[in-house]
XYZ file of C-alpha atoms in Angstrom:
587
model
C 139.557 3.582 147.681
C 137.004 5.696 149.408
C 136.579 9.426 149.026
C 136.535 11.794 151.969
C 135.840 14.974 150.003
C 138.261 17.518 148.632
C 140.594 18.904 151.300
C 138.209 17.827 154.065
C 139.745 17.184 157.477
C 139.125 13.586 158.425
C 140.101 11.071 161.015
C 142.675 8.870 159.375
C 141.714 5.322 158.520
C 141.802 3.062 161.605
C 143.517 0.389 159.515
C 146.756 2.342 159.815
C 146.432 3.929 163.262
C 149.172 2.732 165.572
C 147.845 0.773 168.510
C 148.908 1.173 172.102
C 151.415 -1.655 172.111
C 154.621 0.221 172.865
C 157.376 -0.345 170.370
C 155.313 -2.514 168.004
C 155.329 -1.848 164.269
C 153.966 -4.132 161.605
C 156.997 -5.832 160.000
C 155.518 -5.445 156.488
C 154.752 -1.730 156.839
C 156.385 0.578 154.289
C 156.033 4.362 154.277
C 156.685 6.837 151.483
C 156.521 10.656 151.673
C 156.698 12.824 148.567
C 156.550 16.613 148.392
C 154.344 17.792 145.529
C 156.413 19.610 142.887
C 155.391 21.392 139.668
C 156.683 18.453 137.630
C 154.056 16.236 139.265
C 151.113 18.353 138.042
C 148.847 18.034 135.037
C 147.794 20.998 132.895
C 145.035 21.890 135.382
C 147.465 22.336 138.246
C 146.374 19.144 139.996
C 148.604 16.321 141.147
C 148.726 13.893 138.222
C 146.771 10.731 138.928
C 149.390 8.751 137.050
C 152.113 10.091 139.352
C 150.062 9.193 142.423
C 149.513 5.672 141.082
C 153.263 5.263 140.552
C 153.970 6.183 144.166
C 151.238 3.882 145.458
C 152.393 0.961 143.341
C 155.999 1.347 144.512
C 155.009 1.431 148.178
C 152.696 -1.583 147.892
C 155.273 -3.595 145.962
C 157.984 -2.960 148.575
C 155.622 -4.021 151.354
C 154.765 -7.241 149.509
C 158.443 -7.960 148.904
C 159.229 -7.420 152.572
C 156.727 -10.117 153.526
C 157.569 -12.546 150.723
C 161.304 -12.214 151.235
C 161.853 -12.085 147.487
C 161.442 -9.716 144.547
C 159.894 -12.297 142.228
C 156.370 -10.834 142.382
C 153.607 -10.144 139.886
C 151.044 -7.453 140.583
C 147.404 -8.442 140.184
C 145.836 -5.246 141.368
C 142.071 -5.025 141.895
C 142.269 -1.321 142.658
C 138.946 0.197 143.683
C 139.658 3.920 143.831
C 137.705 7.043 144.646
C 139.752 10.119 145.209
C 139.957 13.728 146.301
C 142.767 14.878 144.035
C 145.217 17.452 145.230
C 145.389 20.941 143.783
C 149.080 21.588 143.273
C 150.616 23.482 146.187
C 154.291 23.165 146.786
C 154.035 22.868 150.548
C 151.777 19.800 150.349
C 153.263 16.386 151.134
C 151.735 13.078 150.043
C 152.177 10.316 152.647
C 151.610 6.686 151.661
C 151.533 3.707 154.012
C 151.270 0.098 152.815
C 151.173 -3.136 154.779
C 150.310 -6.769 154.037
C 146.894 -7.642 155.462
C 146.937 -11.344 154.676
C 148.856 -13.959 152.683
C 147.226 -16.922 150.984
C 149.081 -19.742 149.236
C 150.916 -17.684 146.613
C 149.114 -14.325 146.750
C 148.813 -11.584 149.332
C 146.594 -8.546 149.889
C 148.307 -5.220 150.580
C 146.352 -2.343 152.122
C 147.349 1.154 150.958
C 146.432 4.458 152.595
C 147.207 7.853 151.016
C 147.015 11.020 153.089
C 147.998 14.616 152.440
C 149.771 16.988 154.795
C 149.906 20.775 154.692
C 153.360 21.687 156.008
C 152.283 25.242 156.845
C 149.269 24.333 159.001
C 149.999 20.724 160.138
C 146.592 19.773 158.732
C 146.259 16.181 157.478
C 143.463 14.494 155.570
C 142.767 11.213 153.845
C 143.056 11.173 150.053
C 142.262 7.572 149.190
C 142.497 3.948 150.269
C 143.065 0.844 148.142
C 143.772 -2.863 148.314
C 146.273 -4.476 145.945
C 147.018 -8.150 145.341
C 150.517 -9.418 144.591
C 151.309 -12.946 143.423
C 154.648 -14.690 143.957
C 155.876 -16.223 140.716
C 157.012 -19.810 140.451
C 160.688 -20.497 140.972
C 162.863 -23.337 139.700
C 161.891 -25.253 142.833
C 158.195 -24.936 141.962
C 155.264 -22.930 143.284
C 155.974 -20.491 146.093
C 154.328 -21.049 149.496
C 154.068 -17.698 151.261
C 154.421 -17.526 155.025
C 151.289 -16.632 156.948
C 150.649 -13.147 158.309
C 150.287 -13.199 162.099
C 148.025 -10.358 163.310
C 149.168 -8.726 166.548
C 146.617 -5.976 167.120
C 142.849 -5.801 166.979
C 142.957 -3.761 163.764
C 145.352 -6.215 162.128
C 143.080 -9.093 163.121
C 140.111 -7.254 161.618
C 141.844 -6.659 158.276
C 143.227 -10.200 158.247
C 139.706 -11.544 158.610
C 138.131 -9.177 156.061
C 140.821 -9.894 153.462
C 139.368 -13.365 152.898
C 135.926 -11.879 152.281
C 137.295 -9.273 149.860
C 139.057 -12.073 147.976
C 135.802 -13.965 147.665
C 134.083 -10.838 146.283
C 136.748 -10.396 143.621
C 136.371 -13.986 142.455
C 132.603 -13.761 141.924
C 132.578 -10.209 140.508
C 132.473 -11.433 136.895
C 129.442 -13.623 137.619
C 127.486 -10.650 138.974
C 128.242 -8.661 135.815
C 126.976 -11.539 133.680
C 123.750 -11.806 135.706
C 122.988 -8.103 135.209
C 123.562 -7.888 131.449
C 120.092 -9.022 130.432
C 118.535 -6.121 132.378
C 120.367 -3.316 130.525
C 118.844 -1.063 127.858
C 120.592 1.455 125.642
C 119.866 5.025 124.526
C 119.447 5.602 120.791
C 119.775 9.404 120.456
C 123.399 9.721 121.522
C 127.008 10.392 120.501
C 128.763 7.534 118.645
C 131.225 5.823 120.968
C 133.708 5.477 118.108
C 134.351 9.221 118.322
C 136.005 8.704 121.715
C 138.319 5.860 120.696
C 142.024 6.457 121.499
C 145.066 4.359 120.609
C 148.612 5.210 121.609
C 151.907 3.316 121.619
C 154.773 3.538 124.124
C 158.250 2.017 123.918
C 159.397 0.503 127.223
C 162.854 1.883 127.995
C 165.186 1.182 130.949
C 163.856 4.162 132.990
C 160.384 2.568 132.773
C 161.574 -0.703 134.364
C 161.474 -1.515 138.048
C 164.107 -3.330 140.096
C 162.620 -6.641 138.883
C 163.571 -5.701 135.267
C 159.882 -5.658 134.320
C 157.879 -2.641 133.222
C 157.029 -0.613 136.294
C 153.367 -1.282 137.129
C 152.854 2.316 138.175
C 154.161 3.466 134.795
C 151.662 1.251 132.945
C 148.855 2.614 135.104
C 149.976 6.190 134.379
C 149.985 5.545 130.619
C 146.520 3.979 130.859
C 145.179 6.932 132.830
C 146.535 9.266 130.138
C 144.689 7.623 127.222
C 141.524 7.262 129.341
C 141.567 11.008 130.034
C 141.900 11.747 126.300
C 138.930 9.450 125.504
C 136.794 11.125 128.171
C 137.785 14.589 126.899
C 136.614 13.704 123.390
C 133.110 13.079 124.685
C 132.738 16.129 126.902
C 135.074 18.587 125.060
C 136.425 19.636 128.451
C 138.956 18.497 131.019
C 137.433 15.507 132.906
C 138.150 14.605 136.527
C 138.909 10.987 137.393
C 136.640 9.898 140.252
C 137.107 6.161 140.581
C 138.968 3.186 139.174
C 136.866 0.060 139.262
C 139.734 -2.361 138.772
C 143.284 -2.629 137.481
C 143.813 -6.225 136.419
C 147.373 -7.193 135.533
C 147.148 -10.231 133.266
C 150.845 -10.583 132.477
C 154.205 -8.819 132.640
C 155.972 -6.671 130.095
C 159.701 -5.978 129.755
C 162.244 -3.519 128.397
C 161.973 -3.364 124.619
C 158.240 -4.102 124.556
C 155.942 -1.849 122.563
C 152.840 -1.144 124.626
C 149.661 -0.414 122.683
C 147.217 1.463 124.917
C 143.575 1.605 123.846
C 140.697 3.486 125.452
C 137.048 4.154 124.607
C 134.058 5.548 126.484
C 131.959 2.458 127.223
C 128.925 4.383 128.453
C 127.917 7.775 129.810
C 125.328 8.582 132.434
C 123.854 11.846 133.614
C 126.923 13.058 135.533
C 129.581 10.409 134.894
C 131.113 8.261 132.198
C 132.982 4.966 132.219
C 136.118 4.593 130.101
C 137.472 1.138 129.353
C 141.249 0.875 128.919
C 143.458 -2.008 127.898
C 147.203 -2.409 127.422
C 148.727 -4.854 124.938
C 152.428 -5.614 124.457
C 154.507 -7.007 121.613
C 158.095 -7.268 120.388
C 159.049 -7.558 116.741
C 156.550 -9.556 114.736
C 155.026 -11.453 117.659
C 151.265 -11.213 118.303
C 149.852 -8.752 120.818
C 149.746 -9.886 124.467
C 146.901 -8.496 126.610
C 148.688 -7.449 129.804
C 146.309 -5.083 131.605
C 142.781 -3.701 131.683
C 140.857 -1.219 133.809
C 137.601 0.715 134.051
C 137.775 4.389 135.028
C 134.917 6.704 135.955
C 135.177 10.405 135.072
C 133.134 13.510 135.820
C 133.259 17.033 134.397
C 133.047 19.795 137.002
C 131.583 23.221 136.282
C 132.845 26.524 137.686
C 131.127 25.754 141.008
C 132.849 22.346 141.211
C 129.508 20.614 140.583
C 129.171 17.675 138.122
C 127.998 18.749 134.662
C 125.417 16.900 132.567
C 127.082 14.709 129.949
C 125.933 13.653 126.461
C 124.833 10.043 126.074
C 126.832 7.439 124.188
C 125.600 5.228 121.349
C 127.663 2.025 121.185
C 129.063 0.674 117.955
C 127.936 -2.858 116.966
C 131.075 -4.367 118.476
C 130.728 -2.293 121.670
C 127.259 -3.224 122.870
C 128.547 -5.674 125.433
C 130.928 -3.046 126.855
C 128.008 -0.604 126.942
C 125.836 -3.028 128.899
C 128.615 -4.077 131.248
C 129.233 -0.425 132.120
C 125.611 -0.120 133.284
C 126.004 -3.270 135.364
C 129.227 -1.980 136.951
C 127.527 1.329 137.787
C 124.730 -0.573 139.482
C 127.257 -2.556 141.503
C 129.177 0.614 142.463
C 125.998 2.273 143.725
C 125.033 -0.814 145.722
C 128.544 -1.079 147.128
C 128.591 2.594 148.116
C 125.182 2.365 149.790
C 125.749 -0.905 151.622
C 129.450 -0.792 152.490
C 130.740 2.768 152.393
C 128.081 4.390 154.578
C 128.323 4.269 158.318
C 125.876 1.888 159.932
C 124.110 4.792 161.671
C 123.456 6.438 158.288
C 121.527 3.593 156.641
C 118.314 1.823 157.647
C 118.652 -1.477 159.474
C 116.897 -3.393 156.728
C 118.429 -2.903 153.281
C 116.409 -3.918 150.193
C 117.601 -7.268 148.865
C 118.022 -7.762 145.140
C 120.082 -10.261 143.120
C 122.215 -7.391 141.825
C 123.307 -6.303 145.310
C 123.470 -9.782 146.823
C 127.284 -9.910 146.652
C 127.714 -6.701 148.653
C 124.909 -7.442 151.104
C 126.546 -10.783 151.788
C 129.946 -9.103 152.185
C 128.504 -6.522 154.563
C 126.696 -9.228 156.520
C 129.800 -11.359 157.046
C 132.128 -8.395 157.577
C 129.955 -6.942 160.347
C 130.072 -10.265 162.198
C 133.847 -10.510 161.722
C 134.304 -7.011 163.086
C 132.300 -7.897 166.181
C 134.354 -11.067 166.596
C 137.629 -9.114 166.641
C 136.562 -6.826 169.506
C 138.522 -7.496 172.690
C 136.781 -5.344 175.302
C 133.794 -7.547 176.122
C 132.591 -7.588 179.748
C 131.522 -10.877 181.351
C 127.983 -10.330 182.664
C 127.056 -13.790 183.921
C 128.122 -17.413 183.711
C 126.368 -20.682 184.411
C 127.816 -24.142 183.822
C 130.458 -22.777 181.441
C 127.926 -20.887 179.325
C 129.067 -17.258 179.415
C 127.154 -14.069 178.591
C 129.206 -10.991 177.632
C 128.132 -7.432 176.828
C 129.767 -4.510 175.044
C 128.357 -0.986 175.055
C 129.912 1.697 172.858
C 128.493 4.814 171.217
C 125.033 4.083 172.636
C 125.010 0.659 170.968
C 124.651 -2.506 173.038
C 126.068 -5.808 171.794
C 126.071 -9.158 173.519
C 127.609 -12.556 172.935
C 127.084 -16.011 174.370
C 129.993 -18.445 174.431
C 130.159 -22.174 175.092
C 132.014 -25.358 174.123
C 130.459 -28.528 172.705
C 131.797 -32.021 172.072
C 130.842 -31.964 168.392
C 133.259 -31.484 165.462
C 133.274 -27.953 164.086
C 132.135 -28.838 160.559
C 129.164 -30.821 161.834
C 128.263 -27.976 164.212
C 128.413 -25.563 161.269
C 126.056 -27.647 159.122
C 123.569 -28.223 161.951
C 123.366 -24.529 162.856
C 123.359 -23.334 159.226
C 119.787 -24.437 158.585
C 117.690 -21.918 160.535
C 114.612 -24.072 160.034
C 115.991 -26.410 162.706
C 116.687 -23.664 165.210
C 113.181 -23.916 166.652
C 114.179 -27.384 167.901
C 116.326 -25.710 170.567
C 115.493 -21.967 170.595
C 112.122 -21.091 172.146
C 112.240 -17.683 170.444
C 111.971 -19.327 167.010
C 108.271 -20.105 166.614
C 108.261 -20.427 162.830
C 111.004 -20.394 160.199
C 110.607 -20.778 156.457
C 112.942 -20.452 153.491
C 111.901 -17.599 151.227
C 114.714 -17.830 148.699
C 117.799 -20.024 148.371
C 119.824 -17.305 146.632
C 122.876 -19.528 146.161
C 124.949 -22.098 148.019
C 126.050 -19.543 150.644
C 123.142 -17.100 151.012
C 119.589 -17.919 152.044
C 116.612 -15.684 152.843
C 114.358 -16.730 155.737
C 111.217 -15.471 157.384
C 111.362 -16.030 161.144
C 108.395 -15.560 163.510
C 108.890 -15.141 167.255
C 106.314 -15.192 170.067
C 105.293 -12.084 171.962
C 107.198 -11.261 175.137
C 103.928 -10.127 176.744
C 100.565 -11.822 176.928
C 98.694 -9.092 175.066
C 101.298 -8.049 172.516
C 101.770 -9.320 169.001
C 104.637 -11.526 168.005
C 107.440 -10.305 165.800
C 108.637 -11.521 162.450
C 111.979 -10.946 160.729
C 113.160 -11.246 157.122
C 116.741 -12.457 157.501
C 119.648 -12.957 155.144
C 121.797 -15.864 156.359
C 125.322 -15.875 154.884
C 127.537 -18.910 155.520
C 131.299 -19.148 155.172
C 133.721 -22.007 155.617
C 137.245 -21.213 156.889
C 139.792 -20.031 154.357
C 142.485 -21.614 156.533
C 143.030 -22.804 160.112
C 143.101 -19.228 161.426
C 139.487 -18.605 160.350
C 136.277 -19.806 161.994
C 133.147 -21.143 160.363
C 130.662 -18.269 160.110
C 126.885 -17.953 159.999
C 125.995 -14.246 159.678
C 122.447 -12.871 159.973
C 120.955 -9.476 159.147
C 117.562 -8.080 158.199
C 116.661 -7.277 154.611
C 113.560 -5.922 152.915
C 111.621 -7.910 150.319
C 108.686 -6.420 148.371
C 107.116 -9.888 148.272
C 107.027 -10.067 152.086
C 105.721 -6.780 153.521
C 104.756 -6.458 157.214
C 101.417 -8.019 158.161
C 98.775 -7.182 160.775
C 99.483 -10.392 162.681
C 103.115 -9.551 163.466
C 105.236 -6.532 164.262
C 108.155 -6.407 161.847
C 111.457 -6.635 163.731
C 114.962 -5.934 162.477
C 118.364 -7.466 163.092
C 121.383 -5.328 162.303
C 124.098 -7.887 162.973
C 123.915 -11.355 164.519
C 125.297 -14.818 163.979
C 127.640 -17.594 165.035
C 131.392 -18.059 164.880
C 132.440 -21.684 165.182
C 136.078 -22.403 166.086
C 137.636 -25.836 165.889
C 139.695 -26.326 169.072
C 140.304 -30.038 168.451
C 138.837 -32.809 166.332
C 136.039 -33.285 168.876
C 135.785 -29.945 170.729
C 134.267 -26.797 169.220
C 133.848 -23.309 170.633
C 130.569 -21.653 169.629
C 130.032 -17.919 170.036
C 126.710 -16.275 169.268
C 126.762 -12.493 168.636
C 123.958 -9.961 168.422
C 123.985 -6.187 168.059
C 120.862 -5.498 170.047
C 118.125 -3.535 168.274
C 114.732 -2.457 169.675
C 113.244 -5.575 168.111
C 115.694 -7.874 169.910
C 116.191 -6.175 173.303
C 112.921 -7.372 174.920
C 114.054 -10.980 174.532
C 117.390 -10.584 176.339
C 117.052 -7.521 178.610
C 116.407 -9.560 181.768
C 119.465 -11.722 181.090
C 121.687 -8.673 180.665
C 120.276 -7.129 183.832
C 121.062 -10.345 185.736
C 117.389 -11.028 186.499
C 117.194 -14.190 184.416
C 119.356 -16.958 182.969
C 117.174 -17.919 180.028
C 120.245 -17.616 177.776
C 121.668 -20.599 179.643
C 118.549 -22.684 178.990
C 118.577 -21.825 175.287
C 122.234 -22.638 174.723
C 122.117 -25.747 176.884
C 119.287 -26.858 174.582
C 121.519 -25.965 171.617
C 124.297 -28.151 173.020
C 121.860 -31.037 173.524
C 120.548 -30.557 169.976
C 124.044 -30.745 168.516
C 124.969 -33.802 170.564
C 121.769 -35.599 169.603
C 122.209 -34.985 165.879
C 125.949 -35.297 165.358
C 125.853 -39.056 164.676
C 123.072 -38.857 162.091
C 124.860 -36.036 160.287
C 128.231 -37.780 160.434
C 126.702 -40.841 158.733
C 125.783 -38.799 155.659
C 128.199 -38.598 152.711
C 129.864 -35.192 152.261
C 127.638 -34.237 149.315
C 124.498 -35.012 151.301
C 125.836 -33.047 154.271
C 126.341 -30.003 152.068
C 122.867 -30.382 150.590
C 121.348 -30.779 154.027
C 122.654 -27.425 155.212
C 122.360 -25.558 151.941
C 126.075 -24.710 152.148
C 127.295 -26.354 148.965
C 130.829 -25.909 147.730
C 130.954 -23.001 145.324
C 132.728 -23.232 141.967
C 135.273 -20.678 143.225
C 135.971 -22.413 146.554
C 139.088 -24.213 145.375
C 140.482 -21.000 143.872
C 139.463 -18.988 146.952
C 141.632 -21.178 149.172
C 144.741 -20.661 147.027
């Protein structure tokens, strides 16, 4: 979820704004409205976070059930929450909307938006936003195959497309944590973490069960939030404020009669925040404990001016050093995510520093920006020549353009041929030089590209580009090659070239048949790119046609040689190898 500031008036999230199609409503949409009562408050007069989580979980679950057509669901909730909690006022109403963004084989992503409404003033503002994953359990007939979500509006298409990228991020999150551990150092003069340890037990009774006769997920989350708050209070000796939940991961169900053992400890503290790790374990009778849930919660302590207070440091116990280090890694990832994803594009520089620790979010941002451009439906046809079309889109003083054409080359072969930017100079006159700087992994590559000057006396430009490649998750997705500028300390600007920047560019490659592919090239024009295409947009030139005709010829000339390669060699040739998570990502 993303924070909008306490009681700040905001424009509600576009994900849930009704579009202009008269009479249309998403069939999976579920709404809940709850008036805030004194019984919903904690001892500080704020709406209890646990109560809010219960309401959110109920709404999301009902939306998932509506799509699945059954109640046999498990929650696997990667909640990412930042919040502006509500000071208790009896005329406030909490409104929650949930809808299914996308269904995979047996899992689905549900988007959740929470807003608050002041009944006396009609003022509304966003409280938080989250994405939850629900998994359909196996039946006697075997594994469940969920029906596909069919997007009807531009916003639904956008969220449908981004859901696949969010799923990919969740699957590789653990790897990023592992990569960062070796870089963490600990403070020695600090409070022992053991002092913050909390353990509490709860008996699951019928009122705690949902309509699936399992322990209500929202109830488990509320219990976990309670012990996490106690652990945080033991460090700061004050009432802490929950600011974010990194992830709720439901590992298994629990049922009526279970004893739930809830454990919490402060993993690490920073200058103005602390991370509390929480886990829930269940058992009945003499059976061993079952780990059913875990989460990481970030707390702050606010002073009388509502400013974050400085917190004491934590010294981990011998068995807690890994938790201590992982907390530092998660904080690093949260900061990178906030900087790269949460900020508006106009608020950050075009080129973002690249580092292995922020690679996952840079890649996500790179691909997501291209997907967002691909879902726009108000492009204007500027010119056309021999079925090569140039479109433009101008909004908020930003000019975007796209070039569209069809080729008689299979989509996968087109994807592999265009993925290697080193070969682009074979058909694009604007690519004078192209070298690989860093093969970050099988899907992300860093290139340095040099382009000639557009004038006789001027210097050429060079670009440091991150190329992110994606294969389709299913038949409703295209192949993607997303490009954006990044900054590398090892490759500063030089006197020979003017450093240019690309905010968002790349290809979408759609398979229309086994032999026909639609290629669309997108570019959000920046000052570094405009000189190369301004005459085409003005209708004074058709150089775009020459470039993409050369691209078509290049693909036709190389399709046979690429098709003759075995699949493993084809993947190696393009640098787009199959990732270890690819099989899981498609489920």
